[in-house]
XYZ file of C-alpha atoms in Angstrom:
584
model
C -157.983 -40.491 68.717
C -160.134 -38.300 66.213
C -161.017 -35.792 68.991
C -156.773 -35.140 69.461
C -156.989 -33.528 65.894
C -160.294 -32.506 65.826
C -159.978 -28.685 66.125
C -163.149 -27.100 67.857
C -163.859 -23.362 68.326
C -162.426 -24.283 71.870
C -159.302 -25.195 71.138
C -159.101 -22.594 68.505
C -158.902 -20.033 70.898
C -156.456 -21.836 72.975
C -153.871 -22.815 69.837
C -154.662 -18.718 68.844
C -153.266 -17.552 72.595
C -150.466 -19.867 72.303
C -149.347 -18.924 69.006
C -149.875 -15.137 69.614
C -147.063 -15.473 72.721
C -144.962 -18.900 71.494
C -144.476 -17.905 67.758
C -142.997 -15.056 68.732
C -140.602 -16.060 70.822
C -139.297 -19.244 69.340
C -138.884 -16.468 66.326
C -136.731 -13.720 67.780
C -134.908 -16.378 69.432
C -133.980 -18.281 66.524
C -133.391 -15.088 64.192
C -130.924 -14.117 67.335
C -129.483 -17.010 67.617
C -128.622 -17.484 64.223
C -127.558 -14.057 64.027
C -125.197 -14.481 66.582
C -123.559 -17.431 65.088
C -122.896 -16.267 61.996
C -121.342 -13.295 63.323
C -119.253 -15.310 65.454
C -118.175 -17.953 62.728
C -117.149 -14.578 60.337
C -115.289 -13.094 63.409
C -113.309 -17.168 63.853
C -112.811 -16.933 59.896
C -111.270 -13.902 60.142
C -108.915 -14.891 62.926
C -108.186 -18.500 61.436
C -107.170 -16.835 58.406
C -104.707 -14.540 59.780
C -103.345 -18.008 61.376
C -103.102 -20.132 58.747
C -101.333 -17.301 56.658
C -98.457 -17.272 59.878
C -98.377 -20.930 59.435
C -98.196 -20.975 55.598
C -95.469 -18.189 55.916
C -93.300 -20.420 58.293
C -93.596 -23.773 56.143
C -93.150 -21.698 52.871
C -90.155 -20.175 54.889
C -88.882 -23.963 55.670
C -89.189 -24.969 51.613
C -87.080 -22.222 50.866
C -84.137 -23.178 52.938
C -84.095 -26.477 51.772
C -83.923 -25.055 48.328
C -80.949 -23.223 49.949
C -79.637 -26.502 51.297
C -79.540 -28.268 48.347
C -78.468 -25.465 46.134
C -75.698 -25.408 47.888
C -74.832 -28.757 47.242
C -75.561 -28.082 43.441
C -73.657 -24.564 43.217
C -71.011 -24.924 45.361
C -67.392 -26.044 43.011
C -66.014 -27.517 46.561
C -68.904 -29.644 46.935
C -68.837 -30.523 43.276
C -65.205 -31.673 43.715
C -65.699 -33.867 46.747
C -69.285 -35.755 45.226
C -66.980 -36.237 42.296
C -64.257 -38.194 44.412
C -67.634 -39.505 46.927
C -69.792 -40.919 44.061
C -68.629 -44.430 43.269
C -67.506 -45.259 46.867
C -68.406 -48.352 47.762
C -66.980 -48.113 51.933
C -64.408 -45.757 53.493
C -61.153 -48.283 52.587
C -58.528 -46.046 52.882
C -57.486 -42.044 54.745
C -58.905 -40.021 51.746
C -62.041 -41.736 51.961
C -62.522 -41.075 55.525
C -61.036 -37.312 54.200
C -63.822 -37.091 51.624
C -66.349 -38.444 54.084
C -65.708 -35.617 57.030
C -65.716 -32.920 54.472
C -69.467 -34.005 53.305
C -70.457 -33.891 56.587
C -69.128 -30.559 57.535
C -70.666 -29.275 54.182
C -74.067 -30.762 56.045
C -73.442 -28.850 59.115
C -72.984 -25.404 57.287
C -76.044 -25.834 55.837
C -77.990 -27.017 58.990
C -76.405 -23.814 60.350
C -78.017 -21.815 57.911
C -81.352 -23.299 58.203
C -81.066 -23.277 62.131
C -83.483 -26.289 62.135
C -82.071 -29.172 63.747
C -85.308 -30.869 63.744
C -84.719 -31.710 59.536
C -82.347 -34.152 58.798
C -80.228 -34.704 55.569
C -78.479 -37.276 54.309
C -76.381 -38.062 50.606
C -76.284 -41.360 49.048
C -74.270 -41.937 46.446
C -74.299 -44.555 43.709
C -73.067 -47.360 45.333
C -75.800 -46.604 48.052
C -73.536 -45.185 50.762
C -75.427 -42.850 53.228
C -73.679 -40.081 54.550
C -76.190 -38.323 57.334
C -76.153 -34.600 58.364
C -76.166 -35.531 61.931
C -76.441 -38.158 64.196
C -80.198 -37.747 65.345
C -81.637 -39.361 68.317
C -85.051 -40.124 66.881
C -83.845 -42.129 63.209
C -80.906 -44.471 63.856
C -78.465 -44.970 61.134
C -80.613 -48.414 60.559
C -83.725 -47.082 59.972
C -82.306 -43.697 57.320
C -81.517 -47.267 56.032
C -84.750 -48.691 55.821
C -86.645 -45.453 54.600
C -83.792 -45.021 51.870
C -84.836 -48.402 50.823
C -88.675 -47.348 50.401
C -88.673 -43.986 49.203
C -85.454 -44.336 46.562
C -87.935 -45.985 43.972
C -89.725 -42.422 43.835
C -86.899 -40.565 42.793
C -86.442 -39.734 39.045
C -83.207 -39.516 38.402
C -83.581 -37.401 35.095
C -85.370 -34.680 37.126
C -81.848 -32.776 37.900
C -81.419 -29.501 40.071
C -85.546 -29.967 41.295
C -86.435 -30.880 44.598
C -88.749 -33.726 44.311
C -91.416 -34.141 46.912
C -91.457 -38.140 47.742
C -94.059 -38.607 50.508
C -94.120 -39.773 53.904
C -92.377 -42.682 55.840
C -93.748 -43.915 58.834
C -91.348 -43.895 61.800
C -93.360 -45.859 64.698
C -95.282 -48.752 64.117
C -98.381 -47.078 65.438
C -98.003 -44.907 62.370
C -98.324 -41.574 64.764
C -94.331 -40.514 63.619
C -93.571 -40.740 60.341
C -90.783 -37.998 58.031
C -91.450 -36.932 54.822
C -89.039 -36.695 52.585
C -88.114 -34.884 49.650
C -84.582 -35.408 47.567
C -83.096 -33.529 44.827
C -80.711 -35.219 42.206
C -77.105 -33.687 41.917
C -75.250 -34.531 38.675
C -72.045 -33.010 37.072
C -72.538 -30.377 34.957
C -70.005 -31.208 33.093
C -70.524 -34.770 31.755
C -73.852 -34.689 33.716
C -73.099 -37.595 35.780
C -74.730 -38.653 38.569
C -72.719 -37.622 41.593
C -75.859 -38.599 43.969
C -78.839 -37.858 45.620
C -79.805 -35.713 48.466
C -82.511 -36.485 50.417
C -84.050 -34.539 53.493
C -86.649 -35.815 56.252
C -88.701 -33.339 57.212
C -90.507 -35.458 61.137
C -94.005 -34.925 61.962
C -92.222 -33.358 65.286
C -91.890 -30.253 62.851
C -95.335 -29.875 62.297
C -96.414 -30.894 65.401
C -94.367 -28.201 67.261
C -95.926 -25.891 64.605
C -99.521 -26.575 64.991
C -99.279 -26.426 69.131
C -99.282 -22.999 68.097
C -103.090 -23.061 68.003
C -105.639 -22.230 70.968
C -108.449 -23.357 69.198
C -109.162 -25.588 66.137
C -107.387 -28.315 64.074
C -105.030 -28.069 61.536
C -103.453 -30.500 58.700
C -101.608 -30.632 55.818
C -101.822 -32.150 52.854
C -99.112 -32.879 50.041
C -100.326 -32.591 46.145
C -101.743 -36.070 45.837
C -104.032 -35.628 49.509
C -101.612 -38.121 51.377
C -101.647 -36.083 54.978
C -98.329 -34.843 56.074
C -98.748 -33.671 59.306
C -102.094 -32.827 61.792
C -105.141 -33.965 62.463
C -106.453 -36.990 60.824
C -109.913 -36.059 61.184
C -109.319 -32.821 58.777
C -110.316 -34.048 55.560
C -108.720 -33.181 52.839
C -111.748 -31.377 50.220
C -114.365 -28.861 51.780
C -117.498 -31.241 50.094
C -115.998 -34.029 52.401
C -116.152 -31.761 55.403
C -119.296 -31.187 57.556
C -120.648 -27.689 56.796
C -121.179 -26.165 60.242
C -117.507 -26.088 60.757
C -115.438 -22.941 60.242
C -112.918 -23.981 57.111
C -110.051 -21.902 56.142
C -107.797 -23.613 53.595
C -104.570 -22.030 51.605
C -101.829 -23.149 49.150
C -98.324 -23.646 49.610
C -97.629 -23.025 45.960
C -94.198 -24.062 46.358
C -94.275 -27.774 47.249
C -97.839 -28.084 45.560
C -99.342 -28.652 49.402
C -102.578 -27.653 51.195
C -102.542 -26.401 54.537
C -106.199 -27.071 56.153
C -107.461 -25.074 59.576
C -110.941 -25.920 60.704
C -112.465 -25.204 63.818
C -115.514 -27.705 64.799
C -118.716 -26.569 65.514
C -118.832 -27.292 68.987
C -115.809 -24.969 69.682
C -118.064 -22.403 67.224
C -121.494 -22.146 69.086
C -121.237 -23.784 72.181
C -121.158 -21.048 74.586
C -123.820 -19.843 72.377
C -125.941 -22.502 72.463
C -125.373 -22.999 76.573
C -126.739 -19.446 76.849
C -129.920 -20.232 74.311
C -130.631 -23.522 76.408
C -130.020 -21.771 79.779
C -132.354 -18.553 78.438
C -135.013 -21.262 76.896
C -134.950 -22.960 80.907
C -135.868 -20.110 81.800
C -138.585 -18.934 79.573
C -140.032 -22.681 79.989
C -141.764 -22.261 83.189
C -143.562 -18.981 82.329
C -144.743 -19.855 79.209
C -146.020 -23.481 80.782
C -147.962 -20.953 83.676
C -149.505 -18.642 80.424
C -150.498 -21.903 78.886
C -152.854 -22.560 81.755
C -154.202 -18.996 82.407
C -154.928 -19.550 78.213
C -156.875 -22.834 79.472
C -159.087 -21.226 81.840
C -159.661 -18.120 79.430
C -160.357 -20.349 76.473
C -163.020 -22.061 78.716
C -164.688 -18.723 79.647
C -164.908 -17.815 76.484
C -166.167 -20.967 74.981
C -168.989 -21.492 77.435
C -171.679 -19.773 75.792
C -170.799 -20.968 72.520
C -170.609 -24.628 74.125
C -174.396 -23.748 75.450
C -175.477 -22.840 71.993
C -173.998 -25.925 70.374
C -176.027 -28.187 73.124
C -179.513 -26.554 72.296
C -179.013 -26.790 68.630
C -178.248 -30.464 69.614
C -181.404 -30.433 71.214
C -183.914 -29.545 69.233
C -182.548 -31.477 66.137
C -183.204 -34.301 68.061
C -186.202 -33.140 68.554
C -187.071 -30.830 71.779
C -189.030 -28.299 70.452
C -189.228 -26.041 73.483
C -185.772 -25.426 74.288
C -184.251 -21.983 74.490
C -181.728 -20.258 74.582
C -180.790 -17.678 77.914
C -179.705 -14.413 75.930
C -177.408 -12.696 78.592
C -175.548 -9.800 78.359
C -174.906 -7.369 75.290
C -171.807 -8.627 73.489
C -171.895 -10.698 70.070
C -173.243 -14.310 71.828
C -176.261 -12.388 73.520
C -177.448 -11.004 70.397
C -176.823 -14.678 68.367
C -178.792 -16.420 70.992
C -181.521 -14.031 70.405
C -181.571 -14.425 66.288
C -181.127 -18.524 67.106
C -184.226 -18.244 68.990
C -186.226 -16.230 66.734
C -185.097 -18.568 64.127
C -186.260 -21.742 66.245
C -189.908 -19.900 66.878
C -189.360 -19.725 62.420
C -188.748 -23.564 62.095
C -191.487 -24.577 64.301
C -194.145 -22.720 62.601
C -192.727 -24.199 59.126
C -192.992 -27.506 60.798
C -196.361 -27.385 61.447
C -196.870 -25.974 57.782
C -195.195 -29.019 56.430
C -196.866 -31.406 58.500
C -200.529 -29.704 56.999
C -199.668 -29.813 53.380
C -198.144 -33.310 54.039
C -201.684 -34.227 55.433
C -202.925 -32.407 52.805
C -201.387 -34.030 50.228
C -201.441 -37.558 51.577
C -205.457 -36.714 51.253
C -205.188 -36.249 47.328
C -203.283 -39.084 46.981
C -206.499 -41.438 48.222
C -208.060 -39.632 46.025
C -205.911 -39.688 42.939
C -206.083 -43.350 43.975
C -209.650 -43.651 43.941
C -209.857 -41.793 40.582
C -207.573 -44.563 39.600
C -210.067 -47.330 39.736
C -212.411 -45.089 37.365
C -209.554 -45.871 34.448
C -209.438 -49.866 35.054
C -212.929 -49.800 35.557
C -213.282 -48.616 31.672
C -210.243 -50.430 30.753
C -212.236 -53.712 32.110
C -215.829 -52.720 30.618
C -214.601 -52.175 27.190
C -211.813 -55.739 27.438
C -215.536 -57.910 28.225
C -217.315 -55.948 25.494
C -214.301 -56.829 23.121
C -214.660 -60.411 23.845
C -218.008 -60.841 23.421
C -217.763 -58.774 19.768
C -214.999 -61.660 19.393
C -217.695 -64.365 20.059
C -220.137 -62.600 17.716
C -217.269 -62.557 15.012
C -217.471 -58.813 14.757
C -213.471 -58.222 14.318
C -214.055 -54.608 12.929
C -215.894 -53.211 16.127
C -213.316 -55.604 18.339
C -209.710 -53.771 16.145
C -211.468 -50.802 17.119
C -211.999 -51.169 20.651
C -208.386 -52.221 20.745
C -207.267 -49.026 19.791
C -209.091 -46.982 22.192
C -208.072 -49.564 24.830
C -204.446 -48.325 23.991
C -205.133 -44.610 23.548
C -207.000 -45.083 27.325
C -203.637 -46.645 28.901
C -201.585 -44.253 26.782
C -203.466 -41.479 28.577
C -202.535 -43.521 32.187
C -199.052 -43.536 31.940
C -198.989 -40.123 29.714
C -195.438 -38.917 32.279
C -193.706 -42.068 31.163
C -191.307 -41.817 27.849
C -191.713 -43.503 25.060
C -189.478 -44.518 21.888
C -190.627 -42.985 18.658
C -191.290 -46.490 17.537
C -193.812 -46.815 20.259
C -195.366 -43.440 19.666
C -195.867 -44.564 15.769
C -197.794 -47.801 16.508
C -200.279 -45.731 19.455
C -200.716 -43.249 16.401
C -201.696 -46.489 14.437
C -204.362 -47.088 17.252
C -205.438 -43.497 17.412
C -206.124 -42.732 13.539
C -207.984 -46.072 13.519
C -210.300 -44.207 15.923
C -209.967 -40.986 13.972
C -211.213 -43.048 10.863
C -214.410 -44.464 12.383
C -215.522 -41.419 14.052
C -214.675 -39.358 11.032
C -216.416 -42.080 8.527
C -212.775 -41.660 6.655
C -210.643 -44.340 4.657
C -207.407 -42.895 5.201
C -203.694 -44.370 4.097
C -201.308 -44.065 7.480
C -197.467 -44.922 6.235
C -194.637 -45.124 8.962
C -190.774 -44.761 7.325
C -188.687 -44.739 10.355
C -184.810 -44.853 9.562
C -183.292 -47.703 11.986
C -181.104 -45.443 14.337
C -184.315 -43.186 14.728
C -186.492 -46.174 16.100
C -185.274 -46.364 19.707
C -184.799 -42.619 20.353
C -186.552 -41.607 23.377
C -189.442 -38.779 23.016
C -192.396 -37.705 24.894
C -195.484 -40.122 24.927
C -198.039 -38.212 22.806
C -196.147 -35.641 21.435
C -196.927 -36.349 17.737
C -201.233 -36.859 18.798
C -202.068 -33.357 18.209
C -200.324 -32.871 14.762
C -202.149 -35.837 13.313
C -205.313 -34.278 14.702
C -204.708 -31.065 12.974
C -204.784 -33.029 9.590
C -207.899 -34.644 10.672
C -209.588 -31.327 11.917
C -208.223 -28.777 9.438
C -206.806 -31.146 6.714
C -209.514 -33.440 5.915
C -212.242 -31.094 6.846
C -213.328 -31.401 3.052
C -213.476 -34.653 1.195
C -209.879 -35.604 -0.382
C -209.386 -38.267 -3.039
C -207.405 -41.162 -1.133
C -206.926 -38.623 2.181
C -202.995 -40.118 3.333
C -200.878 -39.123 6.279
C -197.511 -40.211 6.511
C -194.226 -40.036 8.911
C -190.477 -40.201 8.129
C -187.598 -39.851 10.330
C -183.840 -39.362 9.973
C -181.101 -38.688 12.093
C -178.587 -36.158 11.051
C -175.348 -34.012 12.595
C -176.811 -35.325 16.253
C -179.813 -33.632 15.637
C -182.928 -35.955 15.054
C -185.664 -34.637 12.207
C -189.619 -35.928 12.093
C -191.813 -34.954 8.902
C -195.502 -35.240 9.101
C -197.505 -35.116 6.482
C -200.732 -34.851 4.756
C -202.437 -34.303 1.568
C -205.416 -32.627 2.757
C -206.571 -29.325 1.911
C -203.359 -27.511 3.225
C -203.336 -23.324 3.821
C -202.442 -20.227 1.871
C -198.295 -19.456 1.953
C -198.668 -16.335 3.520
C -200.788 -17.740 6.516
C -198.193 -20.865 6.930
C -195.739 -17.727 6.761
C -197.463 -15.762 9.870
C -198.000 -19.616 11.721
C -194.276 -19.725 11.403
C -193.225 -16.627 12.639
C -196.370 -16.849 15.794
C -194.330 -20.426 16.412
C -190.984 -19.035 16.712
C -192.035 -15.825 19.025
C -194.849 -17.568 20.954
C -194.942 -14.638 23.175
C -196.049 -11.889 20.406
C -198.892 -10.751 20.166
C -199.836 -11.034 16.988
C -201.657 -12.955 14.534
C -203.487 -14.036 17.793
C -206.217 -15.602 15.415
C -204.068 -18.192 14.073
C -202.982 -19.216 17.295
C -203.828 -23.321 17.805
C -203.615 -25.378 21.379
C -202.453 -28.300 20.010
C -198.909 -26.857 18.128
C -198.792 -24.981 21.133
C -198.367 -27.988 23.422
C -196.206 -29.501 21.181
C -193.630 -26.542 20.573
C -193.759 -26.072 24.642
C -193.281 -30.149 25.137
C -190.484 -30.298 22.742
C -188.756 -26.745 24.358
C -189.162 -28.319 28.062
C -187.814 -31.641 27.140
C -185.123 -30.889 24.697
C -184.519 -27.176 25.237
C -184.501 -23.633 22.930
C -182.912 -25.607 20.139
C -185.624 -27.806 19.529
C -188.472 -26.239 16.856
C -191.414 -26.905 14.769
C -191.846 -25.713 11.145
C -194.709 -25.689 8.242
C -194.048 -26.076 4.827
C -196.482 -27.018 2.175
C -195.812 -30.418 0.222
C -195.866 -31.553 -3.389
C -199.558 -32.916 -2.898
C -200.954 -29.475 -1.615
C -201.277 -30.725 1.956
C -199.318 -29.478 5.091
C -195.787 -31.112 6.299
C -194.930 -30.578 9.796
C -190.709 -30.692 10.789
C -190.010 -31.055 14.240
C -186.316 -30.949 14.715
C -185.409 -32.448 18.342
C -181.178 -31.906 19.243
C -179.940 -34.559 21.134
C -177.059 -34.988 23.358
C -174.224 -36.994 22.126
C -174.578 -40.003 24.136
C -178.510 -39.979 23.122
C -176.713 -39.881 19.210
C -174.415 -42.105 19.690
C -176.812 -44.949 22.043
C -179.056 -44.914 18.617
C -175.863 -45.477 16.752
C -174.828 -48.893 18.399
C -178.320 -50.131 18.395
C -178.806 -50.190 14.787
C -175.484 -52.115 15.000
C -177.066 -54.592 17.260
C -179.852 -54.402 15.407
């Protein structure tokens, strides 16, 4: 499975033809494509809007005469005169109801006249809830004007005079797929302003629906002011966030009655000769681009070959065929790499056989390192059997002594191993016990080590050479009560050790020129003053700790010299010293 996504120089090439021809292609076509459609959906947006503003200007045209309509019944002093005789009548009882009656109804048919839409039906109902209907219509019986009086005459408000009132929709089938809407207007006297009645007017989905058949293409609805659907398709919604983006949306106001007429054409009837073509063009680009796919496979192998050859030698002689090589043919860039891998190969082998000399060579030292070894232990040995036989002769001065060369010897084994300052202090112990006998000196040796100083890692032997200045140069002469002493502090991170003597000491001015020689060890002069052993200690303390490490001579209060070797260290170093005094 690793291989599938493991991308070698082979397939490289072939993902590099493939892109070079697919990318391309799948580009144009998309940028085409969607070039197209938009152009297309702009060019349907255009049309739909022209449309919907027909279809607005016809139902706009219908609201107005039904304003006429019932204006008339508002204006008109011969309409007036009959509601006034109509309003409380309960049944026609008598000739001048039946009079009153035929005259409403011929009122109705001047103003269905003037609308010329015999698809709206009218009808007046009076306070006693008597209907009087424009015209008998075939598709609302008498019974059900009836029943939808019944459910829409609780959304009248009869204090909202000479408005038309826009009550909602009735449903005329069961199935719910016929259904009027209605919308009433409340006539009162102007006189007393009594209420003479109320005219309502049913407006059938048949309207609409003859209205809408209108359209070759698309779906249209319409909405009244509280997004209860009048009329159209169901599947319209009513807000553009509700409706699916790709479609083609044209919406407009009928400012009017407060409605919202919706047109939207799907995407399907948008792009889908569009998209036929793209599918039926993208057939037929299929086949040739499956044929350059495998012209790229056997190109791609061609051109891999070599490198594949040069991969398997390489493979070769790391595991360890020294004699392969490689078969530089031709002139182009592979012929001349084979050629530099080969002179390379020729390169390796001789440093091979280098390596395997010096580490023949080397492994010959380390017998001997080993044998020089045994010299060491042999000593060590001697001088532990001489000590125990000074023991037995109760000579404890000449035994404390042999001690402390027997730990200035192993000191001098293990001399690349660290040591804590501690440590180094108690081998100085050892070595100016030597220092005293061989020197015929009694000399004090005081140790004041500050607690977080003790365990601080330094170089084993770095403090020998300072001490043997004092006994060289310092106690050359005879001192009253010679004494050497150590201190140690830690301070800002940076750890401080002052040795000191009261020996003879030096002139200022030649500590002055030491100084200076021990900060520019490279200068040339005051050669003369130069000394091995601050030397090796400056250059110890540099490698270990780096330029900010430094030695400096002062003279002290008892005329001798104080050395002060200040060592930085890092701040774990700091802080490790730090939690074991704690411990401590």
């Amino acid at each position: 499975m690793s291989n599938i996504f493991h991308f070698t120089f082979y397939r490289r090439i072939q993902i590099s033809f493939l892109l070079l021809i697919l990318l391309p292609t799948v580009a144009v076509s998309y940028i085409s494509y969607s070039v197209t459609q938009n152009n297309v959906k702009e060019k349907i947006r255009l049309s739909n809007e022209s449309v919907i503003a027909v279809m607005a200007k016809d139902i706009t045209k219908m609201i107005d005469d039904l304003t006429y309509s019932s204006n008339f019944f508002v204006q008109d002093t011969n309409v007036r005169k009959e509601l006034r005789s109509f309003a409380d009548t309960k049944r026609i009882g008598n000739y001048s109801d039946l009079t009153t009656y035929q005259q409403i109804k011929d009122f109705f048919s001047l103003t269905v006249a003037k609308t010329m839409n015999t698809d709206i039906l009218m009808f007046l109902v009076n306070n006693e809830g008597f209907i009087v209907q424009s015209s008998e219509s075939l598709s609302v019986s008498p019974e059900q004007i009836q029943q939808h009086w019944e459910k829409v005459k609780d959304r009248v408000d009869p204090d909202q005079r000479n408005l038309l009132q826009w009550l909602g929709t009735v449903a005329v089938t069961s199935n719910g797929e016929q259904s009027n809407y209605y919308v009433s207007r409340v006539l009162r006297d102007p006189a007393d302003n009594r209420l003479l009645g109320i005219l309502y007017i049913a407006i059938p989905s048949q309207y609409f629906d003859k209205l809408f058949q209108q359209l070759q293409s698309g779906n249209m609805v319409l909405y009244d002011a509280n997004g209860v659907r009048i009329a159209g398709d169901s599947n319209v919604a009513y807000s553009a966030a509700e409706a699916p983006l790709e479609n083609v949306r044209n919406e407009v106001m009928i400012e009017k009655a407060g409605w919202k007429l919706v047109y939207e054409t799907p995407k399907k009837e948008v792009t889908g000769e569009i998209s036929r073509t793209f599918y039926i063009a993208l057939f037929l680009v299929v086949p040739f681009f499956i044929i350059f796919f495998l012209i790229s496979i056997v190109m791609a192998k061609r051109l891999h070959r070599p490198i594949r050859q040069l991969e398997l030698g390489v493979k070769l002689f790391g595991e360890g065929n020294r004699k392969i090589r490689f078969q530089a043919e031709g002139k182009d860039e592979i012929a001349d790499l084979g050629k530099t891998l080969n002179t390379m190969l020729d390169q390796i082998n001789q440093l091979i056989i280098d390596i395997e000399q010096e580490q023949e060579q080397k492994r010959e030292m380390e017998l001997q390192a080993l044998f020089s070894q045994i010299r060491p232990h042999f000593l060590l040995n001697t001088l532990n059997s001489i000590k125990c036989n000074l023991v037995l002769h109760n000579d404890e001065l000449h035994s404390s002594k042999i001690d402390s060369l027997m730990s200035l010897l192993r000191a001098y084994m293990k001399f690349s191993e660290p040591s804590t300052l501690q440590s180094e202090c108690k081998l100085l112990a050892s070595y100016v016990d030597i220092m005293q006998m061989r020197n015929d000196i009694q000399l004090e040796f005081e140790v004041h080590l500050e607690k977080d100083t003790e365990g601080i890692d330094i170089p084993k032997l770095l403090l020998q050479p300072i001490v043997e200045n004092a006994f060289v140069h310092g106690f050359a002469e005879e001192v009253d009560r010679p004494r050497i002493e150590i201190r140690s502090k830690l301070t800002d991170g940076e750890l401080q050790i002052r040795i000191e003597d009261n020996g003879a000491g030096s002139e200022e001015q030649r500590l002055k020129e030491m100084n200076e020689w021990l900060q520019h060890p490279d200068a040339e002069t005051h050669s003369s003053y130069k000394r091995v052993g601050l030397m090796n200690v400056l250059q110890r303390l540099q490698m270990t700790y780096g330029p900010g490490a430094s030695m400096h001579l002062t003279r002290n209060e008892a005329g001798g010299v104080a050395v002060l070797l200040r060592i930085p260290l890092k701040p774990e170093e700091a802080e490790h010293s730090k939690e074991g005094d704690a411990n401590a």
